[in-house]
Short mmCIF file of C-alpha atoms and ligand atoms in Angstrom, two decimals:
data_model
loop_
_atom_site.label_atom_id
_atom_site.label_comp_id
_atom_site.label_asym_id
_atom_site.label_seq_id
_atom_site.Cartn_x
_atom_site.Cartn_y
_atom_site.Cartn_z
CA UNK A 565 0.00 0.00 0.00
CA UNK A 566 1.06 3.52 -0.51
CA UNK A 567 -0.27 6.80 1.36
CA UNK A 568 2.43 8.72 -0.85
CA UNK A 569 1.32 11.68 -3.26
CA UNK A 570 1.80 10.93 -6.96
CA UNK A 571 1.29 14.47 -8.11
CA UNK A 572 4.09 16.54 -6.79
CA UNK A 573 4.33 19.29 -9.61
CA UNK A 574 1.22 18.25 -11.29
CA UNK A 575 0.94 20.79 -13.79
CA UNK A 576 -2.43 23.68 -13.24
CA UNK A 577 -4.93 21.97 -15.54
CA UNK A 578 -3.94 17.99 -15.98
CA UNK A 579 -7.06 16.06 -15.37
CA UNK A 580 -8.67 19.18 -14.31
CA UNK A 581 -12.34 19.20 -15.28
CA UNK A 582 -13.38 22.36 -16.80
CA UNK A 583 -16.45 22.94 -14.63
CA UNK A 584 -14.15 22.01 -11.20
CA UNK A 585 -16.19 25.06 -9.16
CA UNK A 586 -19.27 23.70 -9.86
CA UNK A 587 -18.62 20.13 -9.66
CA UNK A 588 -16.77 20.66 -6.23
CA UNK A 589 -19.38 23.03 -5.17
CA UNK A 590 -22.12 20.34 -5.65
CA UNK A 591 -20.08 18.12 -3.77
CA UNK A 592 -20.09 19.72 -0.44
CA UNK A 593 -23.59 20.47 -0.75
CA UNK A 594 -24.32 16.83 -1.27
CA UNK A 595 -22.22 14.99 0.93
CA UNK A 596 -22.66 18.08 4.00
CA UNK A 597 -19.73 19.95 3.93
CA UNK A 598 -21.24 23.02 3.13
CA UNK A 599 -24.14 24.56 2.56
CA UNK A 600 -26.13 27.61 2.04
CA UNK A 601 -26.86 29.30 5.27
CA UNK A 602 -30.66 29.52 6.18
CA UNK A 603 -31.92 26.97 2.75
CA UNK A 604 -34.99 26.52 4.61
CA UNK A 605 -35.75 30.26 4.26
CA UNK A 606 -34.35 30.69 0.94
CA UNK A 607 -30.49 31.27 2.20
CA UNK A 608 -28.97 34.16 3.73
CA UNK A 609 -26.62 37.24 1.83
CA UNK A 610 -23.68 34.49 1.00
CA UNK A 611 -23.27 32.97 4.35
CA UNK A 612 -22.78 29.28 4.68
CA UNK A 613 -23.16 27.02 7.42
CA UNK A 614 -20.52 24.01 7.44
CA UNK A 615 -22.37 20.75 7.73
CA UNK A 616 -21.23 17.34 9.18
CA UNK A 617 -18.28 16.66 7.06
CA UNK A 618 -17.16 20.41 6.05
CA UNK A 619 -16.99 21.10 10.06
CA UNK A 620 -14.35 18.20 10.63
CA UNK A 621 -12.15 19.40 7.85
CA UNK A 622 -12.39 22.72 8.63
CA UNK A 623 -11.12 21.72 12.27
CA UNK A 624 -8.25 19.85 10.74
CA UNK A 625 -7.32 22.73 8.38
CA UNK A 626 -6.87 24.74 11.65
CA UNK A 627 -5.50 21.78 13.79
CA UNK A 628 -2.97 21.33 10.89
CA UNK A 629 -2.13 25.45 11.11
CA UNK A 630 -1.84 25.17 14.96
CA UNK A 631 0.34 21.99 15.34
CA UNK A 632 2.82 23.73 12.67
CA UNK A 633 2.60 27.48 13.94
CA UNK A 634 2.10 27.08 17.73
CA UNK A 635 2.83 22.92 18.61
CA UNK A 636 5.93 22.22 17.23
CA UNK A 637 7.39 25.55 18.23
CA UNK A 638 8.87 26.95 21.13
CA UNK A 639 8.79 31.03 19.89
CA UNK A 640 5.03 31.18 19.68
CA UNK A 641 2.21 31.12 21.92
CA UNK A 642 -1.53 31.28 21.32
CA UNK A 643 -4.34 34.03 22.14
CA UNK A 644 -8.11 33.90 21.71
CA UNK A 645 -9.32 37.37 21.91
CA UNK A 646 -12.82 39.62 21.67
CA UNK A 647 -14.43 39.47 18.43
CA UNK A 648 -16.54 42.15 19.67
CA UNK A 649 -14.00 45.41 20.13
CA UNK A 650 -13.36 48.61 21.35
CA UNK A 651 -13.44 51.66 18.21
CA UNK A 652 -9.90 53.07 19.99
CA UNK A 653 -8.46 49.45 18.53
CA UNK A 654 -9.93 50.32 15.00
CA UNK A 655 -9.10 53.80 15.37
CA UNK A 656 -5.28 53.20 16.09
CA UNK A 657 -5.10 50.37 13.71
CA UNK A 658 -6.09 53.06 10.76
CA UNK A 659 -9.07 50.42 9.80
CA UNK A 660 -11.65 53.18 10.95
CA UNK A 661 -10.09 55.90 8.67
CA UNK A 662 -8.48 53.05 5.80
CA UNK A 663 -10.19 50.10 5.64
CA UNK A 664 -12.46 50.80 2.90
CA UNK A 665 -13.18 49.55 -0.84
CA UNK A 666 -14.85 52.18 -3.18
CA UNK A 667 -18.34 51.38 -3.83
CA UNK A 668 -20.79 52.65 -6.58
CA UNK A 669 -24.40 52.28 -7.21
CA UNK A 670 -26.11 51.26 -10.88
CA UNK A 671 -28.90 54.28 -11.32
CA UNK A 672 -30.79 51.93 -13.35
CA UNK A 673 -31.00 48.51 -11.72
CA UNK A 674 -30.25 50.31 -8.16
CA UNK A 675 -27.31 47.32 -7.40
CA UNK A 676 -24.68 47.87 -5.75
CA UNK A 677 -20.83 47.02 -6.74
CA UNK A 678 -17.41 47.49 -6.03
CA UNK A 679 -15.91 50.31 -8.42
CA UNK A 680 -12.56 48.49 -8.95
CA UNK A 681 -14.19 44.93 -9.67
CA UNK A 682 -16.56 45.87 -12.56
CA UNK A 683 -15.35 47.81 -15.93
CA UNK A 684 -17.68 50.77 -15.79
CA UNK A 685 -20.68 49.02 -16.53
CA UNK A 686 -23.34 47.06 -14.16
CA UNK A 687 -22.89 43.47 -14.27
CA UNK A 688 -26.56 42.97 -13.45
CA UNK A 689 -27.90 44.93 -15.90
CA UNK A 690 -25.23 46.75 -18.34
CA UNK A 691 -26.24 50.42 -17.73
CA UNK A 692 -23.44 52.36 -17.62
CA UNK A 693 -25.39 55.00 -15.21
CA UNK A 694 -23.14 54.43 -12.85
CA UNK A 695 -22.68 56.96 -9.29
CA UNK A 696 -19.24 58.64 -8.82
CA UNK A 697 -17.93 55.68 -6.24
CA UNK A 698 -17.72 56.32 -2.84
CA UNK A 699 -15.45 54.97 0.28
CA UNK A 700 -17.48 52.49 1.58
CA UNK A 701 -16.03 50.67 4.97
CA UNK A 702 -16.13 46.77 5.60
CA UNK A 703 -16.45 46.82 9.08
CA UNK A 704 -19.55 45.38 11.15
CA UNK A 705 -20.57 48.25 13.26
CA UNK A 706 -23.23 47.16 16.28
CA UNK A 707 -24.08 48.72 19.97
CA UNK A 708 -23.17 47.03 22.93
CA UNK A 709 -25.25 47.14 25.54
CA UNK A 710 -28.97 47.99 25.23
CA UNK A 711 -28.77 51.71 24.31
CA UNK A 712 -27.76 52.67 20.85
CA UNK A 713 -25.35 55.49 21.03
CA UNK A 714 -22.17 56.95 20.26
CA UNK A 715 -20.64 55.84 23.09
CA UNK A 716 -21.80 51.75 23.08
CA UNK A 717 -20.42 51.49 19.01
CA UNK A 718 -18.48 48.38 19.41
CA UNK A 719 -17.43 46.79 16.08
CA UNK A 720 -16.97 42.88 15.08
CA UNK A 721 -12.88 42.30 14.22
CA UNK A 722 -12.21 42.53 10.73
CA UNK A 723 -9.25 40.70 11.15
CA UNK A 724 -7.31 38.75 14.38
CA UNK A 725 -4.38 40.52 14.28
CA UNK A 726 -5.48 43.36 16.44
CA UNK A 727 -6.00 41.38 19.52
CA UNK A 728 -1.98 40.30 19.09
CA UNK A 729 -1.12 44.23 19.47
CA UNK A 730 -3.13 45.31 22.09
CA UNK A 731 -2.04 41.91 23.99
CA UNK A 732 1.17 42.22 23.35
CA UNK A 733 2.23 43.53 26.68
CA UNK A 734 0.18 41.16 28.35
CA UNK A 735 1.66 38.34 26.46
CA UNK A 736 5.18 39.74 26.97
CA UNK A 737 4.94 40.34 30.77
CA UNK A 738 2.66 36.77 31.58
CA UNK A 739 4.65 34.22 28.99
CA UNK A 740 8.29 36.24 29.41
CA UNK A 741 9.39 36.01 25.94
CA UNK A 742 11.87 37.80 24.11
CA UNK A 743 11.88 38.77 20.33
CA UNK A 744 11.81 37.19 18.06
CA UNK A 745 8.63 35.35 19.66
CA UNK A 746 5.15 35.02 18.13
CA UNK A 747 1.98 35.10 18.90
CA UNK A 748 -1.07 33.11 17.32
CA UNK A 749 -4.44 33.16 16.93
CA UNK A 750 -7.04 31.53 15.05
CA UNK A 751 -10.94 32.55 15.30
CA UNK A 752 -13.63 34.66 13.11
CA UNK A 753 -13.70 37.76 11.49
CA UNK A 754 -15.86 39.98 9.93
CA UNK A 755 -16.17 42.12 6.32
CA UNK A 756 -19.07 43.59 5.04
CA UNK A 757 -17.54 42.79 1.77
CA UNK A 758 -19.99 44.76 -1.20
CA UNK A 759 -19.58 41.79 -3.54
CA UNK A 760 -18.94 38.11 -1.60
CA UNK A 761 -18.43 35.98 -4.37
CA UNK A 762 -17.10 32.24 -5.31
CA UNK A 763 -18.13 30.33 -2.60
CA UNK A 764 -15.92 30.72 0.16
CA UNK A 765 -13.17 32.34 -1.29
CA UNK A 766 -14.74 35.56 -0.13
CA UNK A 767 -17.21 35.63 2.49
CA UNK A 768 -18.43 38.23 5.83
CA UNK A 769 -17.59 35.74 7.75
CA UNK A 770 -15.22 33.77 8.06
CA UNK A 771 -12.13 32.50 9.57
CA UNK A 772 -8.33 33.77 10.19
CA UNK A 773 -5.31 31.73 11.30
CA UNK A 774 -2.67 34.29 11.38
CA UNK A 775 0.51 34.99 13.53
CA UNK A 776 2.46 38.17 14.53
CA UNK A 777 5.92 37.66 15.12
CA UNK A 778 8.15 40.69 17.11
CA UNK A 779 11.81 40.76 16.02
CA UNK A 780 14.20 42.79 15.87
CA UNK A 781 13.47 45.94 13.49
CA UNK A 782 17.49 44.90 11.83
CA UNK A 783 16.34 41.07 11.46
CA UNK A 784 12.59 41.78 9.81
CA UNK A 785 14.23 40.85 6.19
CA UNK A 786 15.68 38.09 7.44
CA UNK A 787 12.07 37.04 9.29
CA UNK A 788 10.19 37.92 6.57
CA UNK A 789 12.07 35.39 4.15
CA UNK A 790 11.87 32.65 6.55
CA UNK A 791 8.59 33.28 6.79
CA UNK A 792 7.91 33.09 3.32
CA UNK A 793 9.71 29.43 3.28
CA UNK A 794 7.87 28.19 6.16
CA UNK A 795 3.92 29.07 4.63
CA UNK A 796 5.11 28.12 1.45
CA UNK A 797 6.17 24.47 2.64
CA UNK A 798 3.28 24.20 5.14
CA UNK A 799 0.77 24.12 2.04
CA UNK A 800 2.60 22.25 -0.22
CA UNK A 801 3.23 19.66 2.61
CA UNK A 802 -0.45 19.02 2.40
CA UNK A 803 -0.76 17.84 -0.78
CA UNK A 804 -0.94 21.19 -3.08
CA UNK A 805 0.56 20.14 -5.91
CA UNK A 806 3.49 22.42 -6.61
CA UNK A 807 2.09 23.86 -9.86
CA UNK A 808 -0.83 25.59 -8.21
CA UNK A 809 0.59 27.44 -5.25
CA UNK A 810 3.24 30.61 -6.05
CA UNK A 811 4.38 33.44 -3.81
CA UNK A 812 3.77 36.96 -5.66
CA UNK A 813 5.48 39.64 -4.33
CA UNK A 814 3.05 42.92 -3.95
CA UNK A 815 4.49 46.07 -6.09
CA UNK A 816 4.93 49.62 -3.53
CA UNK A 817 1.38 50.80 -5.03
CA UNK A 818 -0.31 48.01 -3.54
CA UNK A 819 1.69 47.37 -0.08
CA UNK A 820 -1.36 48.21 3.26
CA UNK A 821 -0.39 51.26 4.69
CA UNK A 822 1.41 49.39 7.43
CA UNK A 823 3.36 47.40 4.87
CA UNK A 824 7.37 47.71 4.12
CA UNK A 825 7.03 44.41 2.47
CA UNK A 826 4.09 41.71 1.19
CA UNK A 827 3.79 38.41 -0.29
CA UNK A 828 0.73 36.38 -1.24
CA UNK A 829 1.07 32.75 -1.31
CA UNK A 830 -1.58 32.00 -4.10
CA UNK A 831 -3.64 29.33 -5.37
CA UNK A 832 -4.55 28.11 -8.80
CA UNK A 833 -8.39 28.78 -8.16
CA UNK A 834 -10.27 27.93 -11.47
CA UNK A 835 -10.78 31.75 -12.07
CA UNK A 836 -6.93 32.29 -11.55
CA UNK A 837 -4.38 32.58 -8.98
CA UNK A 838 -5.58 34.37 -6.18
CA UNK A 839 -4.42 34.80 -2.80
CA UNK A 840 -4.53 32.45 -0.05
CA UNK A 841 -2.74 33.99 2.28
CA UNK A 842 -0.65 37.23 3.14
CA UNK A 843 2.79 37.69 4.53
CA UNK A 844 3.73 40.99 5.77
CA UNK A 845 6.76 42.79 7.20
CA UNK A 846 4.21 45.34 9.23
CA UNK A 847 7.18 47.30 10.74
CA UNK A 848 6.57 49.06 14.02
CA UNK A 849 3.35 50.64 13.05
CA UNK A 850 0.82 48.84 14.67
CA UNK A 851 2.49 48.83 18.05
CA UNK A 852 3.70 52.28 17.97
CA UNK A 853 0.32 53.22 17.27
CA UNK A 854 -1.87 51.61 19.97
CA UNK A 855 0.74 52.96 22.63
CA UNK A 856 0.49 56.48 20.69
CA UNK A 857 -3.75 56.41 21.08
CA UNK A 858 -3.73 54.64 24.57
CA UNK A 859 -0.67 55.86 26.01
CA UNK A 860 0.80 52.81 27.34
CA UNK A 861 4.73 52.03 26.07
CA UNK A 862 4.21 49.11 23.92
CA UNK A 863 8.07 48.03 24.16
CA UNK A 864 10.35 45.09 24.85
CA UNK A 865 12.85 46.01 27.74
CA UNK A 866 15.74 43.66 27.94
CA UNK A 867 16.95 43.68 31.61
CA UNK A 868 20.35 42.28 30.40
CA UNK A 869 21.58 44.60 28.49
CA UNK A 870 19.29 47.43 29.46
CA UNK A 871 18.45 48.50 25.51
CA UNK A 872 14.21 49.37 24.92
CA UNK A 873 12.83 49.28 21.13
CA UNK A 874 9.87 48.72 19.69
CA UNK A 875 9.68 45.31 17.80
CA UNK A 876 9.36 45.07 13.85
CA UNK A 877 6.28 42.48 13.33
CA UNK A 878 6.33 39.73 10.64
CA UNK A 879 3.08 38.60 9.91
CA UNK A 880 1.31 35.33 7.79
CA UNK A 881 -1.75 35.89 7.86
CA UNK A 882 -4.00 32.89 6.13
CA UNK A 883 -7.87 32.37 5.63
CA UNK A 884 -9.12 28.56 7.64
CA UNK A 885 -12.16 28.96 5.13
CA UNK A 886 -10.78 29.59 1.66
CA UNK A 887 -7.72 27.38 2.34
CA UNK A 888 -9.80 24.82 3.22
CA UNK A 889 -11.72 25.99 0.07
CA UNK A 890 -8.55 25.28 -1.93
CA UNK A 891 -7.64 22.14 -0.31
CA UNK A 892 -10.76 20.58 -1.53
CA UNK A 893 -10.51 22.03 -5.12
CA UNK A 894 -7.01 21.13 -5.36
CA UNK A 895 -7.74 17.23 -4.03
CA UNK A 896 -10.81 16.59 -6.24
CA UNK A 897 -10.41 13.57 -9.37
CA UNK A 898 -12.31 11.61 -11.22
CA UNK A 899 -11.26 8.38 -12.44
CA UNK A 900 -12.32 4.66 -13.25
CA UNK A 901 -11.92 2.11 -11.20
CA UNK A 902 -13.03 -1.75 -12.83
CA UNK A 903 -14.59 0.06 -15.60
CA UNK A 904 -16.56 2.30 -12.87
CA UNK A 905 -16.35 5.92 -12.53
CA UNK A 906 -15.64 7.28 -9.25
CA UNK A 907 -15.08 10.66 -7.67
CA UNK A 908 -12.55 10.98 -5.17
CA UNK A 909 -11.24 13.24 -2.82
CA UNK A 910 -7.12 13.09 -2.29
CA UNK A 911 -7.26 14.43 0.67
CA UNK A 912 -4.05 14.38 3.12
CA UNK A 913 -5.24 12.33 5.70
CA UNK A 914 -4.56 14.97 8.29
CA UNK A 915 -7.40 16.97 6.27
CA UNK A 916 -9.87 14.19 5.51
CA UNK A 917 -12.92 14.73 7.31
CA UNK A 918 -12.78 11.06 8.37
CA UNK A 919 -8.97 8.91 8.71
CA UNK A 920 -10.92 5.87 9.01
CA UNK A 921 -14.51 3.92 7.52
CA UNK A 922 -15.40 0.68 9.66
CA UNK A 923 -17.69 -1.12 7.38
CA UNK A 924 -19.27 -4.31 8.09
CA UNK A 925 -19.42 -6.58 4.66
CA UNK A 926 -23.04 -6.90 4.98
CA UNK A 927 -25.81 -6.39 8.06
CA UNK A 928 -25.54 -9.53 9.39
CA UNK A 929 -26.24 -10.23 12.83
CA UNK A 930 -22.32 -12.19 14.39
CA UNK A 931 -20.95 -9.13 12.10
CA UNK A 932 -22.18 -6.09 13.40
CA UNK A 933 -20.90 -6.98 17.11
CA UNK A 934 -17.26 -7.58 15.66
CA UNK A 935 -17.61 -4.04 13.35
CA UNK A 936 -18.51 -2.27 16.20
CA UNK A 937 -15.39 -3.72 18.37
CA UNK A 938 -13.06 -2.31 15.66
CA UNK A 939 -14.43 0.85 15.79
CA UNK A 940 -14.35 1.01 19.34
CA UNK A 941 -10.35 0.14 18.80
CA UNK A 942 -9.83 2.85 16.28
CA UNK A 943 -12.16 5.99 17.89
CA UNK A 944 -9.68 6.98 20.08
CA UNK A 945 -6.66 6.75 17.63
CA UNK A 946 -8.99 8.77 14.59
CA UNK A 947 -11.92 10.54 13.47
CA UNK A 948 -13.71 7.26 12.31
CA UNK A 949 -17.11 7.16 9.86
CA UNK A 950 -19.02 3.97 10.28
CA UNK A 951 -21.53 2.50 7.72
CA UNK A 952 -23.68 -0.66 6.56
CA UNK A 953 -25.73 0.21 4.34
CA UNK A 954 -25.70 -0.59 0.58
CA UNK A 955 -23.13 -2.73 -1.01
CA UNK A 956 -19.86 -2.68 -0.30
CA UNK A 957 -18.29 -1.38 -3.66
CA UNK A 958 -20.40 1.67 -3.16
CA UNK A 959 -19.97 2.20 0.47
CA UNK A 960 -15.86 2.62 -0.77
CA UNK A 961 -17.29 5.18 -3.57
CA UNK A 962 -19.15 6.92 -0.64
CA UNK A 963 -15.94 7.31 1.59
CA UNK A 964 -13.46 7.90 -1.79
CA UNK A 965 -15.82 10.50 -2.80
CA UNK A 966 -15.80 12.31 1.16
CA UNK A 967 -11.52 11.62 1.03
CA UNK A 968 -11.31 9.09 3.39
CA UNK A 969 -8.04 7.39 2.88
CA UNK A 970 -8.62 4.12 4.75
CA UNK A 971 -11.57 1.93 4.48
CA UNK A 972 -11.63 -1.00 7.61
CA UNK A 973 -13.69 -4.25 6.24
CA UNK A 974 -14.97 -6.57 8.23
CA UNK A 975 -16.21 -10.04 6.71
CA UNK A 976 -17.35 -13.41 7.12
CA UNK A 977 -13.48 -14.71 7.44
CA UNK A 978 -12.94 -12.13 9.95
CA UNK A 979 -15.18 -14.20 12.19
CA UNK A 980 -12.85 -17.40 12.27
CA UNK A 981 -9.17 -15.76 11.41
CA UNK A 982 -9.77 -12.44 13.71
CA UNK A 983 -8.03 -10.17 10.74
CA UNK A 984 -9.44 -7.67 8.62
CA UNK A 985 -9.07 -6.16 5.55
CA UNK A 986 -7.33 -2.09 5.24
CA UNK A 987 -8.37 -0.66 1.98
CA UNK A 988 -6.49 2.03 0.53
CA UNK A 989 -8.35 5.16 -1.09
CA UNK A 990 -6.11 6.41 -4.21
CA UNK A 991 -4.46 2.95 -5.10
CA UNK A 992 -7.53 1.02 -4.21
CA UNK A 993 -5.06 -1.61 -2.59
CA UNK A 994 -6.02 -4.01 0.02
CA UNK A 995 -4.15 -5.64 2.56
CA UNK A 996 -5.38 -8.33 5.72
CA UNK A 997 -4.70 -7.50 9.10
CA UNK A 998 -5.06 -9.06 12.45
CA UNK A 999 -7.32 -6.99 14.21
CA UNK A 1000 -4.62 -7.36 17.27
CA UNK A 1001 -2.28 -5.22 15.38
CA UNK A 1002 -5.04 -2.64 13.68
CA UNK A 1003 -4.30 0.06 15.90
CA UNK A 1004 -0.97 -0.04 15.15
CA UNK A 1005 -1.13 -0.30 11.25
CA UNK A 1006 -3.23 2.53 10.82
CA UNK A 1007 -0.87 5.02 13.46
CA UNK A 1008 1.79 3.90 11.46
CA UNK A 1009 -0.13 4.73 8.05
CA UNK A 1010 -1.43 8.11 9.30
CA UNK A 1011 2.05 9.10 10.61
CA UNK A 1012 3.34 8.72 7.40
N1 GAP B 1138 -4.15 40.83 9.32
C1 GAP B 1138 -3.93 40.93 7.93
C2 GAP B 1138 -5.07 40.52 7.14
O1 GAP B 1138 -6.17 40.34 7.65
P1 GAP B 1138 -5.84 39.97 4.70
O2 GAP B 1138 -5.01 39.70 3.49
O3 GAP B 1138 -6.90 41.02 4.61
O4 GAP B 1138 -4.78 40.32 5.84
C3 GAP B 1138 -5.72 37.48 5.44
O5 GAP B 1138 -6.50 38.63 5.20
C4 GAP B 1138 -6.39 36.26 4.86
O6 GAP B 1138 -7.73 36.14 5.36
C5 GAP B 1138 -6.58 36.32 3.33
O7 GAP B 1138 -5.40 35.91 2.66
C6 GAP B 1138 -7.71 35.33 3.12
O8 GAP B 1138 -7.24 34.00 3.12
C7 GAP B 1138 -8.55 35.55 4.36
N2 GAP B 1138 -9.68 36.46 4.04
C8 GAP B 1138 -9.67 37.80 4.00
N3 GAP B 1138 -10.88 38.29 3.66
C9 GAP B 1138 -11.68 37.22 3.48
C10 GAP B 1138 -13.07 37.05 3.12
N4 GAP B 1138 -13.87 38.09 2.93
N5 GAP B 1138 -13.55 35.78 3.01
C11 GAP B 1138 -12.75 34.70 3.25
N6 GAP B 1138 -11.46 34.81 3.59
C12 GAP B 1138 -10.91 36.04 3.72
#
């Protein structure tokens, strides 16, 4: 058996159907791993809820970000801040005055667009009646508390980072790190983005996984383009093939205005390469100004040698949602298999919504016992489905079509020689095991 990518370097389109979105789209709706928010009322403004499957995979998309950023690390620790947050954290972050897109209305069809993602004329309805466009800004404003008034505004994050800044003290003074050390968060945010569009690659909400890491302002280069290494590996170490993920480098005109430096890592989506994640060198200007608004030094003081700057700040800052997005578009084949054609997920098995189906050859009565003492032996070890319905050739479509790499059979021979069978999801291979040494075989084929 092998667990081993074939594709490394697959070029963008090989055995790429045409109509990937949709056909990838359809699948999540179908199998539950996402689906329009609020169907029974007709859906909701682009949100989607993630269903059975889509929920497990999105955890293991952000399990496989935390084991890499914060687990195997000793330079970085975690935060979980407010979502809900103060207007002096917007304020200082330049998001209240900056974080805008430029939005115009159609005079005919009265829809609303972004200026800079339509050429002069209404997608809806071709009018070229267009208003001059306007700054328009993404954040969520709400009221907390029961009176609605200048002083309750609170606003929903529009990105994670913020909570790393206005920690950072806290973090520094409770965890006694020195630079460079990181700090790491994964959670929601919130965009009232004008136009969501392709699923979701661009959503209000979603989810962040991003990092801030304080250096030294003479080693930011030097962080920056480790940083860059590090992202660029973490994807491809989960099974992007090499031809659909670059890094793109951001010209001066379109650097943030916190930005000395910025990289995307992009994907091959089917409309293009488009960003995945960004990696910025965000210099000393978030820090320098919360302390400037709230008046509290945000430094690091090293009692050795006495010296007091304010740290540079590397950041990677990735979407859980859209990478997850891309993992599944990325991992989706079709292919035949004994003159059948099956759809399959390639999933890394550290992604795959389930490591492990326990399936029962048929419904009979001394089998179901048995079936449900393997699972009971492999629940602890992995996320494991379990099913006996239909026939056995399309319960392993079912799982290959969800990404589950290892199918667990359990026949009538299983009754006298206490072994089962481990199918294999991409090769199809099959191999007998005694159920003794299960456990052990599958660790050892998820480790891999
Ligand atoms: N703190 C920096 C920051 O938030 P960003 O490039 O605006 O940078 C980082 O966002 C990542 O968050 C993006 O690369 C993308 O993966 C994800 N993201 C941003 N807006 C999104 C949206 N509306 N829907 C889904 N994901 C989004």
């Amino acid at each position: 058996m092998t667990g081993e990518d074939s594709r490394p370097g697959r070029p963008i389109d090989d055995r790429r159907p045409d109509d990937l979105m949709e056909r990838v789209v359809n699948l999540c709706k179908r199998r539950g791993f996402i689906f329009p928010s609020a169907e029974i009322y007709g859906g909701f403004r682009s949100t989607y809820d993630y269903g059975p499957l889509g929920a497990l995979m999105l955890r293991n998309v952000k399990n496989a970000w935390w084991r890499a950023m914060v687990q195997l690390r000793d330079d970085v620790v975690p935060i979980d801040a407010a979502i809900l947050s103060a207007p002096r954290i917007w304020e200082a972050s330049g998001h209240l005055a900056n974080f805008t897109d430029p939005l115009v209305d159609c005079r005919n069809c009265h829809e609303r667009w972004r200026a800079d993602k339509i050429a002069g004329s209404c997608p809806n309805c071709g009018s070229t009646d267009l208003t001059e466009a306007r700054a328009f800004n993404l954040m969520f404003k709400t009221y907390a508390g029961p009176v609605e008034e200048d002083a309750t505004v609170a606003y929903l994050r529009p990105e994670t980072a913020q909570g790393m800044f206005v920690n950072f003290l806290s973090v520094l003074t409770t965890t006694r790190k020195k630079p460079p050390f990181g700090i790491a968060q994964v959670g929601k945010s919130f965009r009232n983005e004008i136009t969501p569009q392709n699923f979701v690659f661009r959503t209000r909400e979603f989810e962040q996984m991003e990092m801030e890491y304080f250096v030294p302002p003479d080693e930011a280069d030097q962080w920056f383009a480790y940083w860059l290494d590090e992202r660029m590996r973490w994807y491809a170490d989960l099974g992007i093939p090499a031809g659909q993920l670059r890094l793109r480098h951001h010209g001066e005109e379109e650097l943030s205005h916190y930005s000395a430096a910025t990289a995307d890592v992009e994907f091959a989506f089917p409309w293009g390469w488009d960003e995945l994640e960004g990696i910025a060198n965000r210099t000393d200007y978030d820090l320098k100004a919360h302390a400037a608004l709230s008046g509290v030094r945000l430094e690091y003081h090293d009692p050795g040698s006495g010296e007091r700057y304010v740290p540079y700040v590397i950041e990677p800052a990735a979407g859980a949602t859209r990478t997850m997005m891309a993992f599944l578009l990325a991992a989706y084949e079709e292919d035949e298999v004994g003159g059948e054609q099956r759809t399959l997920l390639r999933l890394d098995p550290r992604l795959a919504p389930y490591q492990v189906a326990v399936l029962p050859l048929s419904k009979n009565d001394r089998l179901v016992p048995l079936s449900r003492e393997v699972l009971g032996l492999l629940q602890p070890v992995c996320m494991c489905d379990f099913d006996v319905t239909q026939s056995i050739g399309r319960r392993y479509r079912r799982q290959d079509e969800i990404g589950t790499p290892y199918c667990v059979t359990i026949d009538f021979d299983s009754l006298e020689d206490k072994a089962v069978t481990i199918r294999e999801r991409d090769t199809t291979a099959q191999e007998r095991v005694p159920i003794d040494r299960l456990v052990q075989e599958i660790s050892g084929h998820l480790a891999r």
